[in-house]
Amino acid sequence: MRVALHLAARAVGDTSPNPAVGAVIVKGGRIVGRGYHRGAGLPHAEGEALRQAGRQARGSTMYVTLEPCDHLGRTPPCCDALIAAGVARVVAAMKDPNPITNGRGIEHLRRAGITVATGVLAEEARRLNAPFVKAMTAQVPWVVAKVAQSLDGKIATATGESRWISSRPSRRLAHELRRGVDAILVGVNTVRADDPSLTVRVARRLRRRDRPLRVIVDSRLRTPLSSRCLASPSSPTTVIATTERAVKKQAPYRRRGVDLIVMPPVQGRVPLTRLLQGLLLRYQVQSVLIEGGGEILASAFEERLVDRLVWVVAPIIIGGRASPSSVAGRGIQRLAEAIRLKDLRVRRLGTDVVMEADVVYPS
């Protein structure tokens, strides 16, 4: 199963809205076939492994990181292929949380006389496909927040200068994170201060021109029309989430090819939970990278949307009451309300320290 998980990991970020899946076929104590799902619309991992195994698949055991599908989509049902090939046993790391499958594939195989076991390295499989699992079970995208800050928690100087707080290797990490998600989300203040392009400058293994989406949260439509992140024919779509208060300002953005999501304001702001739900339904966005700024990140924490953190700390001190901090907003009143972290990993990257962890919200 570890080999299958390793295969699946090769395509993480390239398969959305499908999960990343790996499969290995074993017969007589040796691997005779292996495969992984490379992208939406391409053969599934099971089909790739069966093709490689050929006739040796009869009487074999398949190890697969996710329950085989039994429905017809852009590719034929994997269950039918396993049955036709004569596979004797299937070991699946986890059930498919997609309501279309969710146990039906396992029952299909068992009715055909194939022995099925589940739960082998299930936690590793769930972590590998965390965006897919959350989208299917909670109907909201999986969210990772990335911050680059000084040692004293500042993300810019009092004048707004922020290039560059982090080192070059850390900036490359930011692009690796972008490569692996369906959308990058920032607030309008970040756009106005930094004028980011919000593009990926490391190659995707399977190039998708429509990913990642660039999402700007801008309740009053203050994004400059000259901003580099606005849509162009050669770039991914730019989405601006705004409120009904800015209805009279929409026309110039639509002429620039910007997709506008107009929502009723909540306390004058774009409600992030509803926005993320809309991104999932409208654009099949299953994973979102929040890159700033402090107000957006604070709102995401308040709405308990952030699942994972990537926190880059540079060995510099900025200081200043007017210098923006990593997390703004109202903050907490009592330590019992503090957000905790689990499975914390700390490493050096260039001159910086990078901390990665899962988020645990207080009960």
Short mmCIF file of C-alpha atoms in Angstrom, two decimals, residues 109 170 182 352:
data_model
loop_
_atom_site.label_atom_id
_atom_site.label_comp_id
_atom_site.label_asym_id
_atom_site.label_seq_id
_atom_site.Cartn_x
_atom_site.Cartn_y
_atom_site.Cartn_z
CA LEU A 109 -16.77 -6.33 -6.03
CA SER A 170 10.74 30.24 0.73
CA ASP A 182 -7.33 24.94 -7.23
CA ASP A 352 14.02 31.12 7.16
#
